[in-house]
Short mmCIF file of C-alpha atoms and ligand atoms in Angstrom, two decimals:
data_model
loop_
_atom_site.label_atom_id
_atom_site.label_comp_id
_atom_site.label_asym_id
_atom_site.label_seq_id
_atom_site.Cartn_x
_atom_site.Cartn_y
_atom_site.Cartn_z
CA UNK A 224 14.53 229.44 94.69
CA UNK A 225 11.20 227.61 94.69
CA UNK A 226 7.89 229.13 93.66
CA UNK A 227 7.13 231.75 96.35
CA UNK A 228 3.35 231.12 96.31
CA UNK A 229 1.56 229.59 99.26
CA UNK A 230 -0.51 226.80 97.78
CA UNK A 231 -3.68 225.36 99.27
CA UNK A 232 -3.72 222.01 97.45
CA UNK A 233 -1.33 219.16 96.96
CA UNK A 234 -0.89 218.24 93.30
CA UNK A 235 0.99 215.21 92.03
CA UNK A 236 3.00 216.31 89.00
CA UNK A 237 4.27 213.87 86.38
CA UNK A 238 7.05 215.51 84.36
CA UNK A 239 7.53 213.73 81.05
CA UNK A 240 10.39 214.55 78.70
CA UNK A 241 9.73 213.31 75.13
CA UNK A 242 12.02 210.98 73.24
CA UNK A 243 14.37 212.48 70.68
CA UNK A 244 15.02 211.56 67.08
CA UNK A 245 18.52 210.09 66.56
CA UNK A 246 21.22 212.27 65.03
CA UNK A 247 24.97 212.45 64.49
CA UNK A 248 25.44 214.33 67.74
CA UNK A 249 23.78 211.92 70.15
CA UNK A 250 26.04 208.85 69.96
CA UNK A 251 23.03 206.60 70.45
CA UNK A 252 24.66 203.68 68.64
CA UNK A 253 27.49 203.76 71.13
CA UNK A 254 25.35 203.44 74.27
CA UNK A 255 25.58 199.68 74.07
CA UNK A 256 29.34 200.03 74.56
CA UNK A 257 28.74 201.83 77.85
CA UNK A 258 26.63 199.35 79.79
CA UNK A 259 23.88 201.25 81.62
CA UNK A 260 23.72 204.39 79.44
CA UNK A 261 20.37 204.91 77.68
CA UNK A 262 20.16 208.65 76.96
CA UNK A 263 22.33 211.52 75.87
CA UNK A 264 21.92 214.36 78.38
CA UNK A 265 19.55 215.28 81.26
CA UNK A 266 16.83 217.76 80.16
CA UNK A 267 17.80 220.99 81.96
CA UNK A 268 14.58 222.96 81.35
CA UNK A 269 12.12 220.43 82.72
CA UNK A 270 14.41 219.59 85.64
CA UNK A 271 14.50 223.29 86.47
CA UNK A 272 10.70 223.57 86.50
CA UNK A 273 10.50 220.38 88.59
CA UNK A 274 12.78 222.02 91.16
CA UNK A 275 10.75 225.26 91.12
CA UNK A 276 7.35 223.64 91.83
CA UNK A 277 5.90 224.11 95.35
CA UNK A 278 7.70 221.95 97.91
CA UNK A 279 4.42 220.30 98.95
CA UNK A 280 3.75 218.97 95.45
CA UNK A 281 5.18 215.48 94.84
CA UNK A 282 6.98 215.22 91.51
CA UNK A 283 7.74 212.12 89.43
CA UNK A 284 10.16 212.59 86.50
CA UNK A 285 10.21 210.37 83.42
CA UNK A 286 12.66 210.91 80.57
CA UNK A 287 11.20 208.85 77.73
CA UNK A 288 14.66 208.56 76.24
CA UNK A 289 15.29 206.15 79.13
CA UNK A 290 11.86 204.56 79.50
CA UNK A 291 8.31 205.46 78.49
CA UNK A 292 5.89 206.79 81.09
CA UNK A 293 3.69 203.88 82.14
CA UNK A 294 -0.07 203.70 82.70
CA UNK A 295 0.71 203.61 86.43
CA UNK A 296 2.66 206.88 86.13
CA UNK A 297 -0.29 208.60 84.43
CA UNK A 298 -2.71 207.11 86.99
CA UNK A 299 -0.61 208.48 89.83
CA UNK A 300 -0.57 212.04 88.51
CA UNK A 301 -2.95 214.98 88.83
CA UNK A 302 -1.04 216.98 86.23
CA UNK A 303 1.17 215.92 83.30
CA UNK A 304 3.89 218.49 82.62
CA UNK A 305 5.85 218.32 79.36
CA UNK A 306 8.66 220.30 77.74
CA UNK A 307 10.56 219.90 74.48
CA UNK A 308 12.06 221.24 71.26
CA UNK A 309 10.66 221.34 67.72
CA UNK A 310 12.38 218.10 66.84
CA UNK A 311 10.25 216.38 69.49
CA UNK A 312 6.90 217.84 68.31
CA UNK A 313 5.18 214.54 67.39
CA UNK A 314 6.29 212.94 70.63
CA UNK A 315 5.09 216.00 72.57
CA UNK A 316 1.65 215.67 71.01
CA UNK A 317 1.61 211.96 71.75
CA UNK A 318 2.19 212.57 75.48
CA UNK A 319 -0.84 214.93 75.57
CA UNK A 320 -2.96 212.19 73.99
CA UNK A 321 -1.82 209.66 76.58
CA UNK A 322 -2.44 212.11 79.44
CA UNK A 323 -5.96 212.81 78.21
CA UNK A 324 -6.66 209.13 77.71
CA UNK A 325 -5.79 208.71 81.39
CA UNK A 326 -8.11 211.59 82.28
CA UNK A 327 -5.29 213.97 83.30
CA UNK A 328 -4.68 217.58 82.29
CA UNK A 329 -1.66 218.26 80.09
CA UNK A 330 0.59 221.29 80.46
CA UNK A 331 3.30 222.21 77.94
CA UNK A 332 6.26 224.59 78.22
CA UNK A 333 9.71 224.86 76.67
CA UNK A 334 11.37 226.03 73.49
CA UNK A 335 9.06 224.53 70.88
CA UNK A 336 5.77 225.78 72.27
CA UNK A 337 7.31 229.16 73.04
CA UNK A 338 8.25 229.53 69.37
CA UNK A 339 5.13 227.93 67.85
CA UNK A 340 2.19 227.66 70.27
CA UNK A 341 -0.17 226.95 67.35
CA UNK A 342 1.47 223.51 66.94
CA UNK A 343 -0.09 222.29 70.18
CA UNK A 344 -3.88 222.83 70.21
CA UNK A 345 -4.42 219.67 72.28
CA UNK A 346 -2.72 220.86 75.44
CA UNK A 347 -4.90 222.29 78.23
CA UNK A 348 -2.31 224.83 79.36
CA UNK A 349 0.60 226.38 77.48
CA UNK A 350 3.52 228.03 79.24
CA UNK A 351 5.22 230.43 76.83
CA UNK A 352 8.68 231.84 77.40
CA UNK A 353 11.13 231.21 80.19
CA UNK A 354 10.44 230.53 83.85
CA UNK A 355 9.01 233.71 85.41
CA UNK A 356 5.71 235.40 86.24
CA UNK A 357 3.80 233.07 83.89
CA UNK A 358 5.08 230.09 85.90
CA UNK A 359 3.66 231.51 89.11
CA UNK A 360 0.31 232.30 87.48
CA UNK A 361 0.14 228.80 86.04
CA UNK A 362 0.96 227.21 89.41
CA UNK A 363 -1.75 229.35 91.08
CA UNK A 364 -4.26 228.16 88.49
CA UNK A 365 -3.30 224.50 88.96
CA UNK A 366 -3.52 224.96 92.70
CA UNK A 367 -7.12 226.09 92.22
CA UNK A 368 -8.19 223.31 89.89
CA UNK A 369 -7.01 220.30 87.94
CA UNK A 370 -10.17 220.13 85.86
CA UNK A 371 -9.48 220.76 82.18
CA UNK A 372 -10.45 224.31 81.19
CA UNK A 373 -13.19 224.66 78.52
CA UNK A 374 -10.63 226.15 76.12
CA UNK A 375 -6.84 226.10 76.05
CA UNK A 376 -5.28 228.67 78.39
CA UNK A 377 -1.95 230.36 77.69
CA UNK A 378 0.42 231.89 80.23
CA UNK A 379 3.20 234.00 78.77
CA UNK A 380 6.21 235.21 80.75
CA UNK A 381 6.62 238.96 80.81
CA UNK A 382 9.11 239.05 83.65
CA UNK A 383 11.75 236.33 83.60
CA UNK A 384 13.12 234.85 86.80
CA UNK A 385 16.77 236.02 86.96
CA UNK A 386 19.16 233.12 86.36
CA UNK A 387 20.76 233.98 89.70
CA UNK A 388 17.46 232.90 91.34
CA UNK A 389 17.25 229.58 89.50
CA UNK A 390 17.10 226.58 91.84
CA UNK A 391 19.44 223.62 91.38
CA UNK A 392 17.73 221.48 88.70
CA UNK A 393 16.04 218.42 90.21
CA UNK A 394 18.93 216.03 89.47
CA UNK A 395 17.81 213.92 92.42
CA UNK A 396 14.72 212.86 90.42
CA UNK A 397 16.70 211.23 87.60
CA UNK A 398 19.27 208.43 87.43
CA UNK A 399 22.37 210.30 86.26
CA UNK A 400 24.21 207.06 85.53
CA UNK A 401 21.83 206.38 82.61
CA UNK A 402 23.09 209.47 80.78
CA UNK A 403 26.10 209.68 78.52
CA UNK A 404 26.95 213.20 79.64
CA UNK A 405 25.79 215.59 82.34
CA UNK A 406 24.39 219.04 81.61
CA UNK A 407 24.82 222.41 83.25
CA UNK A 408 23.71 225.93 82.34
CA UNK A 409 25.70 229.02 83.27
CA UNK A 410 24.23 231.61 80.88
CA UNK A 411 21.30 232.10 78.56
CA UNK A 412 21.21 234.21 75.38
CA UNK A 413 23.67 235.19 72.67
CA UNK A 414 24.71 238.62 71.40
CA UNK A 415 24.85 237.58 67.72
CA UNK A 416 22.02 237.44 65.23
CA UNK A 417 22.70 234.54 62.87
CA UNK A 418 19.90 234.39 60.35
CA UNK A 419 18.78 230.81 61.03
CA UNK A 420 19.01 230.85 64.84
CA UNK A 421 16.07 231.33 67.24
CA UNK A 422 18.21 231.83 70.35
CA UNK A 423 18.30 235.68 70.25
CA UNK A 424 14.48 235.89 69.89
CA UNK A 425 13.79 233.26 72.54
CA UNK A 426 16.46 234.04 75.10
CA UNK A 427 17.69 237.55 74.30
CA UNK A 428 20.95 239.08 73.10
CA UNK A 429 22.25 240.10 76.51
CA UNK A 430 23.43 236.87 78.13
CA UNK A 431 22.00 236.43 81.63
CA UNK A 432 24.06 234.57 84.19
CA UNK A 433 24.07 232.28 87.18
CA UNK A 434 26.46 232.88 90.03
CA UNK A 435 29.61 230.86 90.64
CA UNK A 436 28.00 229.52 93.85
CA UNK A 437 25.07 228.16 91.86
CA UNK A 438 27.34 226.42 89.38
CA UNK A 439 29.51 224.76 92.01
CA UNK A 440 26.39 223.77 94.00
CA UNK A 441 25.02 222.07 90.87
CA UNK A 442 28.32 220.28 90.33
CA UNK A 443 28.31 219.18 93.97
CA UNK A 444 24.78 217.80 93.53
CA UNK A 445 25.82 215.81 90.48
CA UNK A 446 28.96 214.56 92.16
CA UNK A 447 26.95 213.30 95.13
CA UNK A 448 25.09 210.86 92.88
CA UNK A 449 27.02 207.59 92.32
CA UNK A 450 27.73 206.94 88.66
CA UNK A 451 27.38 210.57 87.58
CA UNK A 452 28.60 211.12 84.00
CA UNK A 453 32.30 211.76 83.51
CA UNK A 454 31.69 214.60 81.03
CA UNK A 455 29.56 217.67 81.80
CA UNK A 456 28.21 219.79 78.94
CA UNK A 457 27.63 223.52 79.40
CA UNK A 458 24.41 223.90 77.42
CA UNK A 459 24.82 227.71 77.21
CA UNK A 460 23.86 229.04 73.80
CA UNK A 461 27.35 230.52 73.50
CA UNK A 462 29.78 230.00 76.40
CA UNK A 463 31.62 233.21 75.47
CA UNK A 464 28.45 235.22 74.78
CA UNK A 465 29.65 237.34 77.71
CA UNK A 466 33.44 237.05 77.71
CA UNK A 467 33.93 238.81 81.00
CA UNK A 468 31.54 236.38 82.68
CA UNK A 469 33.30 233.40 81.10
CA UNK A 470 36.64 234.73 82.35
CA UNK A 471 35.22 235.14 85.84
CA UNK A 472 33.50 231.76 86.19
CA UNK A 473 36.47 229.70 85.00
CA UNK A 474 38.68 230.18 88.10
CA UNK A 475 35.77 228.83 90.18
CA UNK A 476 35.57 225.76 87.97
CA UNK A 477 39.32 225.27 88.28
CA UNK A 478 39.13 225.56 92.08
CA UNK A 479 36.25 223.07 92.17
CA UNK A 480 38.14 220.60 89.97
CA UNK A 481 41.28 220.87 92.12
CA UNK A 482 39.32 220.45 95.34
CA UNK A 483 37.69 217.25 94.08
CA UNK A 484 40.66 215.84 92.15
CA UNK A 485 39.28 216.61 88.66
CA UNK A 486 36.30 214.23 88.72
CA UNK A 487 34.81 215.47 85.42
CA UNK A 488 35.72 216.92 82.05
CA UNK A 489 33.83 219.85 80.58
CA UNK A 490 32.54 220.64 77.13
CA UNK A 491 30.57 223.58 75.75
CA UNK A 492 29.27 225.45 72.69
CA UNK A 493 31.03 228.62 71.59
CA UNK A 494 31.63 230.80 68.57
CA UNK A 495 34.84 230.31 66.62
CA UNK A 496 36.16 233.70 67.70
CA UNK A 497 36.92 231.95 71.01
CA UNK A 498 40.29 231.40 69.31
CA UNK A 499 41.09 235.09 69.88
CA UNK A 500 40.55 234.78 73.65
CA UNK A 501 43.81 233.23 74.76
CA UNK A 502 43.30 234.07 78.42
CA UNK A 503 39.93 232.30 78.41
CA UNK A 504 41.46 229.38 76.51
CA UNK A 505 44.22 228.96 79.10
CA UNK A 506 41.65 228.93 81.88
CA UNK A 507 39.47 226.45 79.97
CA UNK A 508 42.45 224.16 79.58
CA UNK A 509 43.15 224.41 83.30
CA UNK A 510 39.49 223.66 84.12
CA UNK A 511 39.69 220.64 81.80
CA UNK A 512 37.41 221.66 78.98
CA UNK A 513 38.17 219.02 76.36
CA UNK A 514 35.79 219.67 73.46
CA UNK A 515 33.92 222.63 72.07
CA UNK A 516 30.99 222.53 69.66
CA UNK A 517 31.35 225.33 67.13
CA UNK A 518 28.66 226.18 64.62
CA UNK A 519 31.11 226.61 61.77
CA UNK A 520 28.17 226.06 59.36
CA UNK A 521 30.18 226.55 56.15
CA UNK A 522 33.79 227.16 55.14
CA UNK A 523 32.64 229.81 52.60
CA UNK A 524 33.16 233.42 53.70
CA UNK A 525 30.39 234.82 51.46
CA UNK A 526 27.93 232.33 52.89
CA UNK A 527 28.89 233.30 56.45
CA UNK A 528 28.30 236.93 55.61
CA UNK A 529 24.91 236.16 54.05
CA UNK A 530 23.77 234.29 57.19
CA UNK A 531 25.13 237.09 59.40
CA UNK A 532 27.72 234.83 60.94
CA UNK A 533 30.80 236.67 59.76
CA UNK A 534 32.19 236.58 63.31
CA UNK A 535 33.25 233.04 62.31
CA UNK A 536 35.51 234.60 59.68
CA UNK A 537 37.11 237.16 62.01
CA UNK A 538 40.35 235.18 61.74
CA UNK A 539 41.39 232.49 59.25
CA UNK A 540 39.30 229.40 59.97
CA UNK A 541 42.10 226.81 59.98
CA UNK A 542 44.23 229.03 62.18
CA UNK A 543 41.31 229.39 64.64
CA UNK A 544 40.72 225.63 64.77
CA UNK A 545 44.46 225.05 65.24
CA UNK A 546 44.51 227.51 68.14
CA UNK A 547 41.66 225.74 69.91
CA UNK A 548 43.47 222.42 69.41
CA UNK A 549 46.64 223.91 70.98
CA UNK A 550 44.66 224.44 74.17
CA UNK A 551 43.56 220.80 74.21
CA UNK A 552 40.10 221.49 72.75
CA UNK A 553 38.85 219.07 70.14
CA UNK A 554 36.47 220.96 67.86
CA UNK A 555 33.10 219.50 66.90
CA UNK A 556 31.54 221.33 64.00
CA UNK A 557 28.00 221.99 62.85
CA UNK A 558 27.70 222.21 59.06
CA UNK A 559 24.65 223.33 57.06
CA UNK A 560 23.95 222.42 53.44
CA UNK A 561 21.19 223.89 51.28
CA UNK A 562 22.19 227.51 51.83
CA UNK A 563 21.16 230.08 49.21
CA UNK A 564 24.85 230.72 48.58
CA UNK A 565 25.66 227.06 47.82
CA UNK A 566 27.01 226.41 44.34
CA UNK A 567 28.08 223.35 42.40
CA UNK A 568 31.50 223.82 44.01
CA UNK A 569 30.30 223.87 47.64
CA UNK A 570 30.57 220.10 47.96
CA UNK A 571 34.25 220.11 47.01
CA UNK A 572 34.96 223.01 49.33
CA UNK A 573 33.29 221.21 52.22
CA UNK A 574 35.24 218.03 51.57
CA UNK A 575 38.45 220.04 51.45
CA UNK A 576 37.48 221.69 54.74
CA UNK A 577 36.89 218.27 56.33
CA UNK A 578 40.36 217.14 55.25
CA UNK A 579 42.21 220.31 56.21
CA UNK A 580 40.48 220.94 59.53
CA UNK A 581 40.92 217.32 60.72
CA UNK A 582 37.72 217.76 62.75
CA UNK A 583 36.54 214.24 63.60
CA UNK A 584 32.89 214.98 64.43
CA UNK A 585 30.84 217.07 62.01
CA UNK A 586 27.07 217.24 62.29
CA UNK A 587 26.17 217.83 58.63
CA UNK A 588 22.53 218.83 58.20
CA UNK A 589 20.23 220.48 55.70
CA UNK A 590 19.09 224.02 56.36
CA UNK A 591 15.78 224.18 58.24
CA UNK A 592 13.83 227.37 58.92
CA UNK A 593 12.77 227.74 62.56
CA UNK A 594 9.95 230.06 63.65
CA UNK A 595 11.07 233.34 65.24
CA UNK A 596 14.16 233.62 63.07
CA UNK A 597 15.04 236.18 60.38
CA UNK A 598 15.41 233.23 57.99
CA UNK A 599 11.80 232.18 58.61
CA UNK A 600 10.56 235.73 57.99
CA UNK A 601 12.55 236.08 54.76
CA UNK A 602 11.46 232.73 53.35
CA UNK A 603 7.86 233.40 54.31
CA UNK A 604 8.01 236.73 52.46
CA UNK A 605 9.52 235.00 49.43
CA UNK A 606 7.04 232.10 49.46
CA UNK A 607 9.83 229.58 50.10
CA UNK A 608 8.56 227.82 53.22
CA UNK A 609 7.31 224.30 52.67
CA UNK A 610 4.65 222.75 54.90
CA UNK A 611 5.94 220.36 57.54
CA UNK A 612 3.76 217.54 56.24
CA UNK A 613 5.18 217.70 52.70
CA UNK A 614 7.34 214.67 53.51
CA UNK A 615 10.58 216.40 52.52
CA UNK A 616 13.89 216.54 54.36
CA UNK A 617 13.55 220.29 55.03
CA UNK A 618 10.88 222.99 55.16
CA UNK A 619 13.03 225.26 52.95
CA UNK A 620 12.51 225.56 49.19
CA UNK A 621 16.20 225.51 48.23
CA UNK A 622 17.50 227.61 45.35
CA UNK A 623 19.31 224.57 43.99
CA UNK A 624 17.26 221.50 42.96
CA UNK A 625 16.02 219.59 46.03
CA UNK A 626 17.30 216.22 44.81
CA UNK A 627 20.73 217.68 44.13
CA UNK A 628 20.93 219.22 47.64
CA UNK A 629 19.98 215.92 49.29
CA UNK A 630 22.41 214.01 47.04
CA UNK A 631 25.18 216.45 48.03
CA UNK A 632 24.38 215.85 51.70
CA UNK A 633 24.60 212.09 51.15
CA UNK A 634 27.95 212.34 49.36
CA UNK A 635 29.34 214.63 52.07
CA UNK A 636 28.43 212.35 54.97
CA UNK A 637 29.70 209.34 53.06
CA UNK A 638 32.99 211.21 52.60
CA UNK A 639 33.22 212.46 56.19
CA UNK A 640 32.42 209.12 57.80
CA UNK A 641 34.40 206.83 55.59
CA UNK A 642 36.22 204.89 58.36
CA UNK A 643 39.72 205.48 56.93
CA UNK A 644 39.18 209.23 56.79
CA UNK A 645 37.44 209.41 60.17
CA UNK A 646 40.19 207.54 62.03
CA UNK A 647 42.86 209.53 60.19
CA UNK A 648 41.28 212.71 61.58
CA UNK A 649 41.28 211.17 65.06
CA UNK A 650 44.91 210.16 64.63
CA UNK A 651 45.71 213.78 63.79
CA UNK A 652 44.14 214.87 67.10
CA UNK A 653 46.58 212.71 69.08
CA UNK A 654 49.49 215.08 68.42
CA UNK A 655 47.65 218.33 67.77
CA UNK A 656 45.04 218.25 70.55
CA UNK A 657 45.07 215.42 73.08
CA UNK A 658 48.74 215.92 73.90
CA UNK A 659 47.98 219.53 74.88
CA UNK A 660 45.57 218.65 77.66
CA UNK A 661 46.69 218.94 81.27
CA UNK A 662 47.51 215.78 83.17
CA UNK A 663 45.04 215.49 86.04
CA UNK A 664 45.34 213.48 89.25
CA UNK A 665 43.65 210.06 89.29
CA UNK A 666 42.17 210.74 92.75
CA UNK A 667 38.90 212.30 91.53
CA UNK A 668 38.14 209.51 89.10
CA UNK A 669 39.18 206.47 91.10
CA UNK A 670 35.91 204.99 92.24
CA UNK A 671 34.10 201.71 91.64
CA UNK A 672 31.61 203.20 89.19
CA UNK A 673 34.29 204.65 86.95
CA UNK A 674 36.37 201.48 87.14
CA UNK A 675 33.37 199.35 86.18
CA UNK A 676 32.43 201.74 83.38
CA UNK A 677 36.00 201.81 82.10
CA UNK A 678 36.28 198.02 82.05
CA UNK A 679 32.94 197.61 80.24
CA UNK A 680 33.85 200.28 77.68
CA UNK A 681 37.35 198.90 77.09
CA UNK A 682 35.99 195.38 76.61
CA UNK A 683 33.26 196.49 74.22
CA UNK A 684 35.53 198.75 72.18
CA UNK A 685 38.10 195.97 71.91
CA UNK A 686 35.51 193.37 70.85
CA UNK A 687 32.90 195.29 68.85
CA UNK A 688 35.18 197.84 67.23
CA UNK A 689 38.65 196.28 67.38
CA UNK A 690 37.65 192.71 66.57
CA UNK A 691 34.21 192.38 64.98
CA UNK A 692 33.79 195.59 62.96
CA UNK A 693 34.61 195.87 59.26
CA UNK A 694 36.57 199.04 60.03
CA UNK A 695 38.87 197.47 62.63
CA UNK A 696 41.98 198.06 60.53
CA UNK A 697 41.35 201.82 60.36
CA UNK A 698 40.64 201.81 64.09
CA UNK A 699 43.83 200.00 65.04
CA UNK A 700 45.95 202.31 62.89
CA UNK A 701 44.82 205.29 64.97
CA UNK A 702 44.60 203.30 68.23
CA UNK A 703 48.18 201.97 67.96
CA UNK A 704 49.44 205.49 67.35
CA UNK A 705 47.61 206.79 70.44
CA UNK A 706 48.65 203.82 72.58
CA UNK A 707 52.33 204.39 71.75
CA UNK A 708 51.86 207.87 73.24
CA UNK A 709 50.09 206.50 76.32
CA UNK A 710 46.70 207.98 75.37
CA UNK A 711 44.39 205.16 76.50
CA UNK A 712 41.47 207.57 77.02
CA UNK A 713 41.82 208.70 73.42
CA UNK A 714 41.66 205.13 72.14
CA UNK A 715 38.43 204.45 74.04
CA UNK A 716 36.98 207.81 73.01
CA UNK A 717 37.70 207.42 69.31
CA UNK A 718 36.40 203.83 69.27
CA UNK A 719 33.22 204.86 71.04
CA UNK A 720 32.50 207.97 68.94
CA UNK A 721 33.45 206.40 65.61
CA UNK A 722 31.23 203.40 66.31
CA UNK A 723 28.21 205.72 66.42
CA UNK A 724 29.23 207.97 63.54
CA UNK A 725 29.96 205.12 61.16
CA UNK A 726 26.77 203.23 62.00
CA UNK A 727 24.59 206.34 61.96
CA UNK A 728 25.97 207.56 58.62
CA UNK A 729 25.43 204.12 57.08
CA UNK A 730 21.81 204.20 58.24
CA UNK A 731 21.42 207.69 56.84
CA UNK A 732 22.86 206.60 53.50
CA UNK A 733 20.41 203.70 53.41
CA UNK A 734 17.61 206.24 53.94
CA UNK A 735 16.90 205.14 57.51
CA UNK A 736 17.86 208.50 59.03
CA UNK A 737 16.98 212.06 58.11
CA UNK A 738 19.11 214.82 56.59
CA UNK A 739 17.77 217.54 58.83
CA UNK A 740 17.33 217.64 62.61
CA UNK A 741 13.78 218.75 62.09
CA UNK A 742 12.77 216.76 59.02
CA UNK A 743 9.23 215.42 59.19
CA UNK A 744 10.51 212.25 57.52
CA UNK A 745 12.84 211.64 60.41
CA UNK A 746 10.26 212.47 63.04
CA UNK A 747 7.67 210.18 61.54
CA UNK A 748 10.17 207.42 61.20
CA UNK A 749 11.12 207.78 64.85
CA UNK A 750 7.48 207.62 65.86
CA UNK A 751 6.70 204.67 63.67
CA UNK A 752 9.64 202.78 65.12
CA UNK A 753 8.37 203.59 68.60
CA UNK A 754 11.95 203.16 69.65
CA UNK A 755 14.25 205.33 71.64
CA UNK A 756 15.02 208.35 69.50
CA UNK A 757 17.66 210.59 70.98
CA UNK A 758 18.61 214.24 70.99
CA UNK A 759 20.54 216.18 68.43
CA UNK A 760 22.83 219.10 68.83
CA UNK A 761 21.07 222.16 67.54
CA UNK A 762 22.06 224.68 64.90
CA UNK A 763 23.64 227.23 67.24
CA UNK A 764 26.83 228.86 68.57
S1 SF4 B 1190 23.99 230.46 65.91
FE1 SF4 B 1190 25.26 230.59 67.73
S2 SF4 B 1190 26.35 232.55 67.48
FE2 SF4 B 1190 24.60 232.61 66.09
S3 SF4 B 1190 22.97 233.62 67.27
FE3 SF4 B 1190 22.71 231.40 67.51
S4 SF4 B 1190 23.80 230.93 69.43
FE4 SF4 B 1190 24.51 232.94 68.73
#
């Protein structure tokens, strides 16, 4: 639904989504292999607000991961509306400065400001919490006036808009073909309480849900746009946060895929205990879920217990990963270093885990304390929070020496993304995972856009990875193996993903990338470069 208010004025709203800092999980180095792609994933939250604004208010949407908002964009607007996460904080502040320089009021909502409103004193209006009563009060205020208030005004949601009343995000305002993957939200919230995670405090522990009709309507909207991404990511905090709901939505996804000839593949975030849900796994396979991001965090059981994530240890870890692979799901894993439980042996255990799990993509990061988490509260009590401007890779005073923690991180990414090892893990997926996926009809994918994209990708992988790279031998070893089994998609996928991971890890080892998603070093570097920093997967699920 749209905002139910009757407005008296017409306001031109410029929605600006800030650029992201590059990370392992964004594949930014691989965009050049894909032709038109410039950004990772459409920003759900800001697109939702854009769709909720009064129908009479014209909206222009700029994702600065694709192109920066121009002077003409700011001139056009009455209001500049921004949303973002902590990792984008410097870029968020920069947009306010540009809006004010153009004489426009700046409004900020989203996850970062909801967790830490004090970080953004320069904004005229803050929207705290999810879409709800605060959104309506803010719209009423903007309808009255677009003159900057004498002091910052805050609007905090007390009553959230039910997800079942969410409008279809304003996909029509963005060029979907510039994104690597599409995004979709079915639920919000997670029942667990992992120590480092801000999801329960921000979005609640009782997952709230959209209806099946909403989800298929969103998919229809994406499908209507030529060149829509081939992969759609469920951005839910934990796809199985409500297992019954997951079980019930999946048949609708299967029916939608069958009706349209399987035009997309799905991916999501979920806890590792998904491996116990064989009925859900069968349905996911049928709906063509192909990867799942799991916050494995650490292979050490004591560490999982200490961070209150022992649900990850509810069955043996390798067995759980193997089960997901049997249903055609390639696992992507989040890993955290710098935990209080880390010892001199943690590095070896992580390397062993990388080898035994055969997980190709691991986002290995240093622990970072986020506001509104039990970790933040504990470290604050213990005097172990470090100021953001200290120029370190994390805001946590580790128990082990800082230099040793960072050196461990460097050795672990060097180990994980050594080309021989990386392609060996991909090769392992050919028989253990890719072969278990269902064969889908070509009908849904056979269109000019996909053909063009496929040709461009195949050419670039063959030339840049298979011919010109210094890791071509490792690539061809895995590629030949997959080709002999007819897995052409797998060859393109592994070439594409590895290209990013190898290049990104080499940059990180040279000191050109940060060790934590939220590191001030990384943020400042991204700003100084003025380039096109891109999103990271967060520490969740
Ligand atoms: S880390 Fe994942 S499982 Fe834990 S609370 Fe956050 S979303 Fe839930």
